[in-house]
Short mmCIF file of C-alpha atoms and ligand atoms in Angstrom, two decimals:
data_model
loop_
_atom_site.label_atom_id
_atom_site.label_comp_id
_atom_site.label_asym_id
_atom_site.label_seq_id
_atom_site.Cartn_x
_atom_site.Cartn_y
_atom_site.Cartn_z
CA MET A 1 19.76 1.63 36.15
CA THR A 2 18.23 4.92 34.96
CA ALA A 3 21.49 5.98 33.36
CA THR A 4 21.71 2.62 31.57
CA VAL A 5 18.19 3.01 30.15
CA GLU A 6 19.02 6.52 28.96
CA ARG A 7 22.31 5.41 27.38
CA GLU A 8 20.51 2.51 25.68
CA ARG A 9 17.83 4.90 24.36
CA ALA A 10 20.46 7.34 23.10
CA ARG A 11 22.33 4.55 21.30
CA GLU A 12 19.14 3.16 19.77
CA GLY A 13 18.16 6.71 18.74
CA GLU A 14 21.51 7.34 17.05
CA ARG A 15 21.16 4.08 15.14
CA ARG A 16 17.72 5.13 13.95
CA ASP A 17 18.87 8.64 12.99
CA TRP A 18 21.52 7.10 10.79
CA TRP A 19 19.02 5.12 8.71
CA PRO A 20 17.39 7.84 6.56
CA ASP A 21 20.78 9.37 5.67
CA GLY A 22 22.27 5.91 5.16
CA LEU A 23 19.42 4.91 2.83
CA GLU A 24 19.75 8.08 0.76
CA ALA A 25 23.54 7.69 0.54
CA MET A 26 23.03 4.09 -0.62
CA ILE A 27 20.66 5.24 -3.38
CA TRP A 28 23.25 7.67 -4.76
CA VAL A 29 25.98 5.00 -4.55
CA VAL A 30 23.76 2.61 -6.56
CA ALA A 31 23.17 5.38 -9.13
CA ALA A 32 26.94 5.94 -9.36
CA ILE A 33 27.49 2.21 -9.93
CA GLY A 34 24.87 2.31 -12.69
CA VAL A 35 26.71 5.17 -14.42
CA ALA A 36 30.08 3.41 -13.98
CA LEU A 37 28.66 0.26 -15.59
CA MET A 38 27.34 2.33 -18.49
CA LEU A 39 30.75 4.00 -19.01
CA ARG A 40 32.48 0.64 -18.74
CA SER A 41 30.26 -0.96 -21.37
CA GLY A 42 32.59 0.24 -24.14
CA SER A 43 29.69 1.47 -26.23
CA LEU A 44 30.63 5.10 -25.88
CA GLN A 45 32.12 6.84 -28.87
CA ILE A 46 33.64 10.15 -27.92
CA ALA A 47 35.02 11.40 -31.21
CA ALA A 48 34.47 15.09 -30.46
CA PRO A 49 34.02 17.09 -27.23
CA ILE A 50 30.32 17.61 -28.09
CA ASP A 51 29.83 13.84 -27.73
CA LEU A 52 30.38 14.31 -24.01
CA VAL A 53 27.02 16.08 -23.86
CA TYR A 54 25.36 12.98 -25.34
CA THR A 55 27.16 10.82 -22.75
CA LEU A 56 25.96 13.15 -20.00
CA GLY A 57 22.39 12.75 -21.31
CA ARG A 58 22.70 8.97 -21.10
CA ALA A 59 24.24 9.10 -17.62
CA LEU A 60 21.35 11.28 -16.40
CA GLY A 61 18.93 8.69 -17.80
CA ILE A 62 20.69 6.02 -15.72
CA VAL A 63 20.48 8.10 -12.53
CA ALA A 64 16.79 8.83 -13.26
CA ALA A 65 16.13 5.09 -13.68
CA VAL A 66 17.72 4.32 -10.30
CA LEU A 67 15.69 7.07 -8.64
CA LEU A 68 12.52 5.74 -10.28
CA LEU A 69 13.14 2.26 -8.94
CA THR A 70 13.78 3.85 -5.56
CA GLN A 71 10.30 5.36 -5.78
CA VAL A 72 8.82 1.91 -6.31
CA LEU A 73 10.72 0.65 -3.26
CA LEU A 74 9.73 3.63 -1.10
CA VAL A 75 6.01 3.18 -1.81
CA SER A 76 6.18 -0.60 -1.34
CA ARG A 77 5.66 -0.19 2.45
CA ALA A 78 8.43 -2.72 2.95
CA PRO A 79 8.83 -3.12 6.72
CA TYR A 80 12.63 -2.88 6.49
CA ILE A 81 12.18 0.70 5.30
CA GLU A 82 9.07 1.72 7.25
CA ARG A 83 10.44 0.51 10.59
CA SER A 84 13.91 1.96 10.26
CA VAL A 85 13.24 5.22 8.43
CA GLY A 86 9.63 5.86 9.53
CA HIS A 87 6.66 6.58 7.29
CA ASP A 88 6.86 10.39 7.37
CA ARG A 89 10.55 10.46 6.43
CA THR A 90 9.97 7.79 3.77
CA THR A 91 7.20 9.96 2.29
CA ALA A 92 9.44 13.04 2.39
CA LEU A 93 12.26 11.12 0.66
CA HIS A 94 9.75 9.81 -1.92
CA THR A 95 8.60 13.36 -2.72
CA ARG A 96 12.13 14.77 -2.97
CA LEU A 97 13.75 11.95 -4.97
CA GLY A 98 10.62 11.57 -7.13
CA THR A 99 10.88 15.21 -8.15
CA TRP A 100 14.56 14.71 -8.99
CA ALA A 101 13.79 11.55 -10.97
CA ILE A 102 11.33 13.41 -13.19
CA ILE A 103 13.60 16.46 -13.62
CA LEU A 104 16.52 14.19 -14.59
CA MET A 105 14.32 12.20 -16.96
CA LEU A 106 13.20 15.39 -18.66
CA THR A 107 16.81 16.59 -18.95
CA HIS A 108 17.85 13.17 -20.26
CA ALA A 109 15.12 13.21 -22.94
CA SER A 110 15.90 16.82 -23.92
CA ILE A 111 19.65 16.18 -24.28
CA ILE A 112 19.21 12.93 -26.21
CA THR A 113 16.62 14.50 -28.54
CA GLY A 114 18.73 17.66 -28.99
CA MET A 115 21.94 15.73 -29.69
CA SER A 116 20.21 13.29 -32.06
CA ALA A 117 18.76 16.28 -33.94
CA TYR A 118 22.27 17.76 -34.11
CA TYR A 119 23.82 14.50 -35.38
CA ASP A 120 21.05 13.92 -37.96
CA GLY A 121 20.77 17.56 -39.04
CA ARG A 122 17.06 17.82 -38.16
CA GLY A 123 14.89 20.27 -36.26
CA LEU A 124 13.79 19.32 -32.71
CA LEU A 125 10.15 18.70 -33.67
CA ASP A 126 11.17 16.55 -36.65
CA GLN A 127 13.55 14.64 -34.40
CA SER A 128 10.84 14.04 -31.78
CA ILE A 129 8.45 12.74 -34.45
CA ALA A 130 11.21 10.59 -35.98
CA THR A 131 11.98 9.13 -32.53
CA PHE A 132 8.30 8.44 -31.90
CA THR A 133 7.85 6.61 -35.19
CA SER A 134 11.21 4.79 -35.27
CA ALA A 135 10.56 2.12 -32.62
CA TRP A 136 7.67 1.19 -30.34
CA TYR A 137 9.80 1.34 -27.21
CA LEU A 138 10.94 4.90 -27.98
CA ALA A 139 7.31 5.95 -28.54
CA ALA A 140 6.46 4.27 -25.22
CA ALA A 141 9.29 6.21 -23.51
CA GLN A 142 7.90 9.51 -24.84
CA ILE A 143 4.41 8.65 -23.60
CA ALA A 144 5.98 7.69 -20.25
CA LEU A 145 7.61 11.12 -20.03
CA THR A 146 4.22 12.79 -20.53
CA ALA A 147 2.78 10.63 -17.73
CA PHE A 148 5.61 11.61 -15.38
CA LEU A 149 5.10 15.29 -16.18
CA ALA A 150 1.41 14.95 -15.26
CA VAL A 151 2.42 13.42 -11.90
CA LEU A 152 4.92 16.21 -11.26
CA ALA A 153 2.37 18.89 -12.15
CA THR A 154 -0.28 17.47 -9.80
CA SER A 155 2.22 17.05 -7.01
CA ILE A 156 3.22 20.69 -7.02
CA ALA A 157 1.78 21.89 -3.73
CA ILE A 158 -0.50 24.58 -5.11
CA VAL A 159 -2.18 22.22 -7.59
CA ARG A 160 -2.32 19.46 -4.95
CA ARG A 161 -4.24 21.72 -2.59
CA ARG A 162 -6.91 22.29 -5.25
CA LEU A 163 -7.24 18.63 -6.23
CA ARG A 164 -9.25 16.17 -4.15
CA TYR A 165 -6.98 13.54 -2.57
CA GLU A 166 -8.61 10.71 -4.53
CA ARG A 167 -8.06 12.49 -7.91
CA TRP A 168 -4.48 13.34 -7.02
CA HIS A 169 -3.91 9.71 -6.05
CA LEU A 170 -5.43 8.48 -9.32
CA VAL A 171 -3.04 10.69 -11.31
CA HIS A 172 -0.21 9.35 -9.16
CA VAL A 173 -1.00 5.86 -10.41
CA LEU A 174 0.32 7.18 -13.76
CA VAL A 175 3.79 6.60 -12.29
CA TYR A 176 3.25 2.88 -12.94
CA VAL A 177 2.18 3.63 -16.53
CA GLY A 178 5.30 5.78 -16.85
CA ILE A 179 7.58 3.08 -15.53
CA ALA A 180 6.00 0.46 -17.80
CA GLY A 181 6.58 2.79 -20.75
CA ALA A 182 10.14 3.78 -19.83
CA VAL A 183 11.60 0.36 -18.97
CA PRO A 184 11.71 -1.24 -22.47
CA HIS A 185 13.81 1.51 -24.07
CA GLN A 186 16.35 1.15 -21.27
CA PHE A 187 16.89 -2.47 -22.22
CA LEU A 188 16.36 -2.31 -25.98
CA GLU A 189 18.04 0.99 -26.96
CA GLY A 190 21.83 1.25 -26.73
CA SER A 191 24.15 -1.56 -25.84
CA THR A 192 24.57 -1.18 -22.08
CA PHE A 193 22.15 -3.94 -21.21
CA ARG A 194 22.68 -6.24 -24.12
CA ASP A 195 24.60 -9.48 -23.97
CA GLY A 196 24.30 -10.18 -20.24
CA GLY A 197 27.31 -9.09 -18.19
CA PRO A 198 27.45 -7.14 -14.89
CA ALA A 199 25.18 -4.28 -16.11
CA TRP A 200 22.44 -6.73 -17.03
CA TRP A 201 22.60 -8.42 -13.64
CA PHE A 202 22.82 -5.09 -11.84
CA TRP A 203 19.55 -3.88 -13.41
CA LEU A 204 17.86 -7.24 -13.09
CA VAL A 205 18.54 -7.30 -9.33
CA LEU A 206 17.40 -3.69 -8.93
CA TYR A 207 14.15 -4.26 -10.82
CA ALA A 208 13.47 -7.55 -9.06
CA PHE A 209 14.12 -6.04 -5.61
CA ALA A 210 11.99 -2.93 -6.16
CA PHE A 211 9.04 -4.59 -7.90
CA GLY A 212 9.34 -7.73 -5.74
CA SER A 213 8.96 -5.58 -2.59
CA LEU A 214 5.97 -3.79 -4.13
CA LEU A 215 4.30 -7.05 -5.08
CA VAL A 216 4.95 -8.73 -1.74
CA PHE A 217 4.13 -5.88 0.63
CA ARG A 218 1.34 -4.09 -1.26
CA PHE A 219 -0.50 -7.10 -2.66
CA VAL A 220 0.52 -10.54 -1.40
CA GLN A 221 0.98 -9.71 2.28
CA PRO A 222 -2.34 -7.79 2.68
CA LEU A 223 -4.26 -10.68 1.08
CA TRP A 224 -2.40 -13.23 3.20
CA ARG A 225 -3.23 -11.24 6.32
CA LEU A 226 -6.86 -10.98 5.31
CA ALA A 227 -7.04 -14.76 5.30
CA ARG A 228 -4.85 -15.30 8.36
CA HIS A 229 -6.32 -12.75 10.78
CA ASP A 230 -9.92 -12.67 9.54
CA ALA A 231 -10.22 -9.12 10.93
CA ARG A 232 -13.78 -7.77 11.16
CA VAL A 233 -15.52 -4.75 12.60
CA SER A 234 -16.90 -5.80 15.97
CA ASP A 235 -18.15 -2.50 17.35
CA VAL A 236 -18.91 1.02 16.11
CA THR A 237 -19.50 3.58 18.85
CA ARG A 238 -20.45 7.18 18.23
CA LEU A 239 -18.74 9.48 20.80
CA PRO A 240 -20.38 12.61 22.26
CA ASP A 241 -18.13 14.93 20.21
CA GLY A 242 -19.27 13.26 16.94
CA SER A 243 -16.20 11.04 16.45
CA VAL A 244 -16.58 7.30 15.97
CA SER A 245 -14.57 4.56 17.69
CA ILE A 246 -14.31 1.37 15.64
CA THR A 247 -13.14 -1.88 17.21
CA VAL A 248 -11.75 -4.54 14.90
CA MET A 249 -11.43 -8.12 16.17
CA GLY A 250 -9.29 -10.81 14.57
CA ARG A 251 -6.99 -13.79 15.14
CA ASP A 252 -3.29 -13.60 16.12
CA LEU A 253 -3.13 -9.85 15.72
CA ASP A 254 0.07 -9.79 17.82
CA ALA A 255 1.81 -11.10 14.72
CA LEU A 256 1.29 -7.67 13.10
CA GLY A 257 3.78 -6.26 15.62
CA ALA A 258 1.70 -3.09 16.10
CA LYS A 259 2.70 -0.67 18.88
CA SER A 260 0.72 2.03 20.65
CA GLY A 261 1.18 5.30 18.72
CA GLN A 262 1.41 3.71 15.28
CA PHE A 263 -1.13 4.01 12.49
CA MET A 264 -2.45 1.64 9.84
CA LEU A 265 -4.02 2.04 6.42
CA TRP A 266 -7.57 0.83 6.84
CA ARG A 267 -9.72 -0.56 4.06
CA PHE A 268 -13.26 -1.60 4.99
CA LEU A 269 -14.40 -4.25 2.56
CA ASP A 270 -18.04 -3.41 1.98
CA ARG A 271 -19.67 -2.44 -1.31
CA THR A 272 -19.03 1.28 -1.09
CA ARG A 273 -15.73 1.53 0.79
CA TRP A 274 -13.43 -1.26 -0.42
CA ARG A 275 -11.63 0.94 -2.98
CA GLU A 276 -10.29 3.47 -0.43
CA ALA A 277 -7.56 2.96 2.17
CA HIS A 278 -7.26 5.72 4.78
CA PRO A 279 -4.63 6.22 7.48
CA PHE A 280 -5.89 6.21 11.09
CA SER A 281 -3.85 5.83 14.27
CA LEU A 282 -4.55 3.10 16.80
CA SER A 283 -6.51 4.79 19.59
CA ALA A 284 -5.96 1.98 22.12
CA ARG A 285 -3.11 -0.41 22.85
CA PRO A 286 -3.31 -3.21 20.27
CA THR A 287 -3.92 -6.70 21.64
CA ASP A 288 -3.74 -10.19 20.16
CA THR A 289 -7.45 -10.06 19.31
CA SER A 290 -8.37 -6.41 18.85
CA LEU A 291 -7.37 -3.11 17.28
CA ARG A 292 -9.21 0.14 17.73
CA LEU A 293 -9.31 3.36 15.75
CA THR A 294 -11.16 6.60 16.47
CA VAL A 295 -12.16 8.84 13.60
CA ARG A 296 -13.38 12.40 13.44
CA PRO A 297 -15.74 13.13 10.54
CA SER A 298 -14.01 15.57 8.18
CA GLY A 299 -14.84 14.56 4.61
CA ASP A 300 -16.85 12.12 2.46
CA PHE A 301 -15.23 8.96 3.78
CA THR A 302 -14.96 9.77 7.48
CA ARG A 303 -18.49 11.24 7.67
CA GLU A 304 -19.96 7.89 6.60
CA LEU A 305 -17.94 5.65 8.93
CA ALA A 306 -20.63 5.64 11.63
CA THR A 307 -22.76 3.55 9.24
CA LEU A 308 -20.16 0.77 9.05
CA ALA A 309 -21.82 -2.58 9.68
CA VAL A 310 -20.58 -4.92 12.41
CA GLY A 311 -19.01 -7.95 10.71
CA THR A 312 -17.48 -5.96 7.80
CA ARG A 313 -14.13 -7.47 6.84
CA VAL A 314 -11.11 -5.22 7.32
CA LEU A 315 -7.86 -5.10 5.44
CA ALA A 316 -5.33 -3.16 7.52
CA GLU A 317 -1.88 -2.40 6.08
CA GLY A 318 0.96 -1.62 8.44
CA PRO A 319 1.60 -0.94 11.27
CA LEU A 320 3.33 2.23 10.12
CA GLY A 321 5.12 5.12 11.76
CA VAL A 322 7.69 5.55 14.50
CA PHE A 323 5.59 7.66 16.91
CA THR A 324 6.04 5.08 19.68
CA HIS A 325 7.82 4.61 23.01
CA ARG A 326 10.70 3.00 21.09
CA ALA A 327 11.69 6.42 19.75
CA ARG A 328 12.35 7.80 23.23
CA ARG A 329 15.59 9.50 24.18
CA GLY A 330 15.20 11.08 27.60
CA ARG A 331 13.74 10.24 30.98
CA GLY A 332 10.12 11.15 31.46
CA LEU A 333 7.40 11.97 29.01
CA VAL A 334 5.22 14.85 27.94
CA LEU A 335 2.29 13.83 25.74
CA VAL A 336 0.62 16.83 24.09
CA ALA A 337 -2.60 16.50 22.06
CA ALA A 338 -5.31 18.61 20.50
CA GLY A 339 -8.50 17.57 18.68
CA ILE A 340 -8.45 14.15 17.07
CA GLY A 341 -4.65 14.15 17.54
CA ILE A 342 -5.47 12.57 20.89
CA THR A 343 -5.77 9.10 19.28
CA PRO A 344 -2.09 7.99 19.29
CA ILE A 345 -1.48 9.85 22.56
CA ARG A 346 -4.34 7.95 24.23
CA ALA A 347 -2.85 4.64 23.08
CA MET A 348 0.68 5.58 24.20
CA LEU A 349 -0.61 6.58 27.62
CA GLU A 350 -1.73 3.00 28.14
CA ASP A 351 1.90 1.86 27.80
CA CYS A 352 3.47 4.47 30.11
CA ASP A 353 5.96 3.21 32.64
CA ALA A 354 4.72 4.31 36.10
CA SER A 355 8.30 4.71 37.35
CA GLU A 356 8.94 7.65 35.03
CA PRO A 357 7.33 11.09 35.21
CA CYS A 358 4.57 11.55 32.62
CA THR A 359 2.55 14.69 31.95
CA VAL A 360 -0.38 14.64 29.54
CA ILE A 361 -1.50 17.98 28.12
CA VAL A 362 -4.78 18.12 26.21
CA ARG A 363 -5.81 21.33 24.46
CA VAL A 364 -9.58 21.69 24.21
CA SER A 365 -11.43 24.63 22.72
CA GLY A 366 -14.98 23.33 23.35
CA ALA A 367 -16.99 20.24 24.31
CA GLU A 368 -17.14 19.23 20.64
CA ASP A 369 -13.33 19.23 20.56
CA ALA A 370 -12.62 16.65 23.26
CA PRO A 371 -12.74 13.13 21.81
CA LEU A 372 -11.55 10.36 24.16
CA LEU A 373 -10.86 12.84 26.98
CA ASP A 374 -12.90 10.73 29.43
CA GLU A 375 -10.72 7.69 28.61
CA VAL A 376 -7.54 9.75 29.04
CA GLU A 377 -8.77 11.00 32.44
CA ASP A 378 -9.42 7.42 33.50
CA LEU A 379 -6.00 6.18 32.33
CA VAL A 380 -4.25 9.07 34.05
CA ARG A 381 -6.01 8.23 37.33
CA ARG A 382 -4.80 4.65 37.08
CA SER A 383 -1.25 5.35 35.95
CA GLY A 384 -0.43 8.23 38.28
CA ALA A 385 0.45 10.55 35.39
CA ASP A 386 -0.25 14.31 35.52
CA LEU A 387 -3.05 15.64 33.39
CA ARG A 388 -3.37 19.27 32.26
CA VAL A 389 -6.51 20.04 30.29
CA LEU A 390 -6.16 23.46 28.70
CA ARG A 391 -9.68 24.67 27.94
CA GLY A 392 -10.48 27.94 26.33
CA PRO A 393 -10.39 30.04 23.19
CA ARG A 394 -7.31 30.27 21.00
CA GLY A 395 -4.51 32.40 22.38
CA ASP A 396 -1.43 33.87 20.73
CA GLY A 397 0.48 30.63 21.23
CA TRP A 398 -0.65 27.03 21.57
CA THR A 399 -2.21 27.48 25.03
CA PRO A 400 -5.49 29.32 25.68
CA ARG A 401 -5.36 33.06 26.30
CA ASP A 402 -5.71 32.88 30.10
CA ALA A 403 -3.74 29.62 30.70
CA PRO A 404 -0.11 29.29 31.84
CA GLY A 405 2.34 30.50 29.19
CA GLY A 406 3.78 27.22 27.95
CA LEU A 407 5.63 23.98 28.62
CA ALA A 408 8.07 25.52 31.10
CA ASP A 409 5.12 26.52 33.33
CA LEU A 410 3.21 23.28 32.84
CA VAL A 411 5.91 20.62 33.19
CA GLU A 412 8.76 20.20 35.65
CA GLU A 413 12.21 19.71 34.10
CA VAL A 414 10.76 19.48 30.62
CA GLY A 415 14.22 19.78 29.01
CA GLY A 416 15.18 16.22 29.98
CA ARG A 417 11.95 14.57 28.77
CA ASP A 418 10.63 13.30 25.47
CA VAL A 419 7.82 15.43 24.07
CA TYR A 420 5.23 13.72 21.83
CA ILE A 421 2.93 16.07 19.90
CA CYS A 422 -0.14 15.34 17.79
CA GLY A 423 -2.73 17.89 16.69
CA PRO A 424 -3.48 20.49 13.99
CA LEU A 425 -0.34 21.43 12.07
CA ALA A 426 0.08 25.10 13.04
CA TRP A 427 -0.75 24.32 16.66
CA ALA A 428 1.74 21.42 16.74
CA ASP A 429 4.41 23.70 15.18
CA ALA A 430 3.88 26.12 18.08
CA VAL A 431 4.20 23.32 20.68
CA GLU A 432 7.36 22.06 18.99
CA ALA A 433 8.88 25.55 18.96
CA ASP A 434 8.06 25.91 22.67
CA ALA A 435 9.65 22.50 23.44
CA ARG A 436 12.83 23.50 21.61
CA ALA A 437 12.89 26.84 23.45
CA CYS A 438 12.69 24.89 26.74
CA GLY A 439 15.85 22.99 25.80
CA VAL A 440 14.29 19.71 24.61
CA PRO A 441 16.77 18.32 22.04
CA PRO A 442 15.33 18.00 18.49
CA ALA A 443 15.67 14.20 18.63
CA ALA A 444 13.46 14.09 21.75
CA VAL A 445 10.60 16.00 20.06
CA HIS A 446 8.31 13.51 18.28
CA ARG A 447 5.50 14.48 15.94
CA GLU A 448 2.72 12.59 14.19
CA ARG A 449 1.26 14.58 11.30
CA PHE A 450 -2.27 13.69 10.25
CA ALA A 451 -1.61 14.90 6.70
CA TRP A 452 0.75 13.91 3.87
C1 FAD B 501 -0.53 9.17 9.88
C2 FAD B 501 -1.97 9.62 9.94
C3 FAD B 501 -2.76 9.23 11.02
C4 FAD B 501 -4.09 9.67 11.11
N1 FAD B 501 -4.85 9.29 12.16
C5 FAD B 501 -6.12 9.73 12.27
C6 FAD B 501 -6.95 9.34 13.38
O1 FAD B 501 -6.52 8.62 14.28
N2 FAD B 501 -8.21 9.80 13.41
C7 FAD B 501 -8.73 10.63 12.43
O2 FAD B 501 -9.89 11.03 12.50
N3 FAD B 501 -7.97 11.01 11.38
C8 FAD B 501 -6.69 10.57 11.26
N4 FAD B 501 -5.94 10.93 10.18
C9 FAD B 501 -6.54 11.81 9.16
C10 FAD B 501 -7.41 10.99 8.23
O3 FAD B 501 -6.64 10.04 7.53
C11 FAD B 501 -8.11 11.90 7.20
O4 FAD B 501 -8.84 12.87 7.91
C12 FAD B 501 -9.06 11.10 6.35
O5 FAD B 501 -8.35 10.21 5.53
C13 FAD B 501 -9.88 12.07 5.52
O6 FAD B 501 -10.68 11.35 4.61
P1 FAD B 501 -12.04 11.96 4.03
O7 FAD B 501 -12.26 11.37 2.69
O8 FAD B 501 -13.15 11.80 5.02
O9 FAD B 501 -11.77 13.52 3.96
P2 FAD B 501 -11.39 14.42 2.72
O10 FAD B 501 -12.02 15.76 2.98
O11 FAD B 501 -11.63 13.74 1.43
O12 FAD B 501 -9.84 14.55 2.94
C14 FAD B 501 -9.30 15.46 3.86
C15 FAD B 501 -7.77 15.34 3.78
O13 FAD B 501 -7.39 14.06 4.31
C16 FAD B 501 -6.31 13.50 3.54
N5 FAD B 501 -6.76 12.23 2.95
C17 FAD B 501 -7.93 11.94 2.37
N6 FAD B 501 -7.98 10.67 1.96
C18 FAD B 501 -6.78 10.14 2.28
C19 FAD B 501 -6.19 8.86 2.12
N7 FAD B 501 -6.84 7.86 1.53
N8 FAD B 501 -4.92 8.68 2.54
C20 FAD B 501 -4.24 9.69 3.12
N9 FAD B 501 -4.74 10.92 3.34
C21 FAD B 501 -5.99 11.14 2.92
C22 FAD B 501 -5.98 14.51 2.47
O14 FAD B 501 -4.90 15.32 2.94
C23 FAD B 501 -7.22 15.34 2.35
O15 FAD B 501 -6.95 16.64 1.91
C24 FAD B 501 -4.63 10.50 10.07
C25 FAD B 501 -3.84 10.85 8.99
C26 FAD B 501 -2.53 10.42 8.91
C27 FAD B 501 -1.69 10.82 7.72
#
């Protein structure tokens, strides 16, 4: 029986591991088809070897367009991507392919401008001005390029760290301006997309799929859920450590398909907060009528959450993330939390199977650093799990100075278990390194990062 469960978990895990690579491979195949359709269109005149450079410029524009549409799809929060690839990997893919899209677009524009200047015997500046004034859609494409460059500049880590999240996000919205500016020249310049044919249909399907997903899952579905579930804040409790637990009640919440360990993007629809959606993990097992989140005050938004009025309507997008029991590979669990990272761990503990060994490790540096610990203690008592509370000042590793050295001392046969980690980044890195050193396979180490 046990062996069957493990084999089933391993198979399910392998299937899930395949998805991110499969999705990325599919994106490059679609880009290759786009280039093939362009080459097949018969519009290419290669009279001299230098014309190949122009063709390369056009091909790069095609690849950039596919990657741009991929960006729209990746931020659409479509469940078929979020559930198979996971939100953190989707975000990582979005960052990597988005950077490539902008680099390719820049190269495309530089080559096309350079080659047009060469063909027309003009300087680069004259050519750029001539392009800008020759047709509205070419001017729009140049403005789009400037918008994309602004997004790239603000996404570079060092700039991002200096910008407030909200400002960075606002600049990111320029991507939509960029896409709106870039699309017309793709259809109106050149002959690839004229006169119907396979290329026309290919792009039409791509655009419809990407923007359709965005429209459905970012706009229509949230509004539909707002009406269907009528979710409202039913309780706001301030915890002794300063965190706030917020209970949201609604109708038919099972239909959301939320699992312990997942997070949602929460938007509280009162006068001051409705514009901002913030990610918070579920801090209790979701039920058909209630969801709960627990928030530690850290900035403008979270500091004010204790003032949330009971009855406030809630728009929750998701559930998102794959930090759940479904991701398990081995037999037995180790749940490791520090600080507010205890929220998904607390929820997962509620769903632990009593027939499997489960050790919960909570790192606490002071009374102000122990949100939900009383609830965890209570759940552990009821479930028969092991609890190790590591109290004390920071040590050299992730455990306190005078505590046992690490996972090997704290957990029996840790190598065969799944290790779930949530807490401050550097601390969680140290736990992960320890788990790997104890022989836990990479696929059995699961992390939830509270930062994007
Ligand atoms: C997957 C995930 C799950 C999380 N779960 C919890 C939880 O259960 N409990 C909890 O207390 N915190 C959780 N967080 C962290 C929480 O989202 C941030 O602390 C909160 O959004 C900060 O908002 P602020 O305006 O108060 O702080 P600020 O000081 O304005 O922001 C602090 C940092 O939080 C991030 N942030 C701010 N606004 C947003 C936003 N709208 N979307 C995404 N990130 C943002 C940015 O990295 C920013 O630098 C989670 C984060 C993630 C990514």
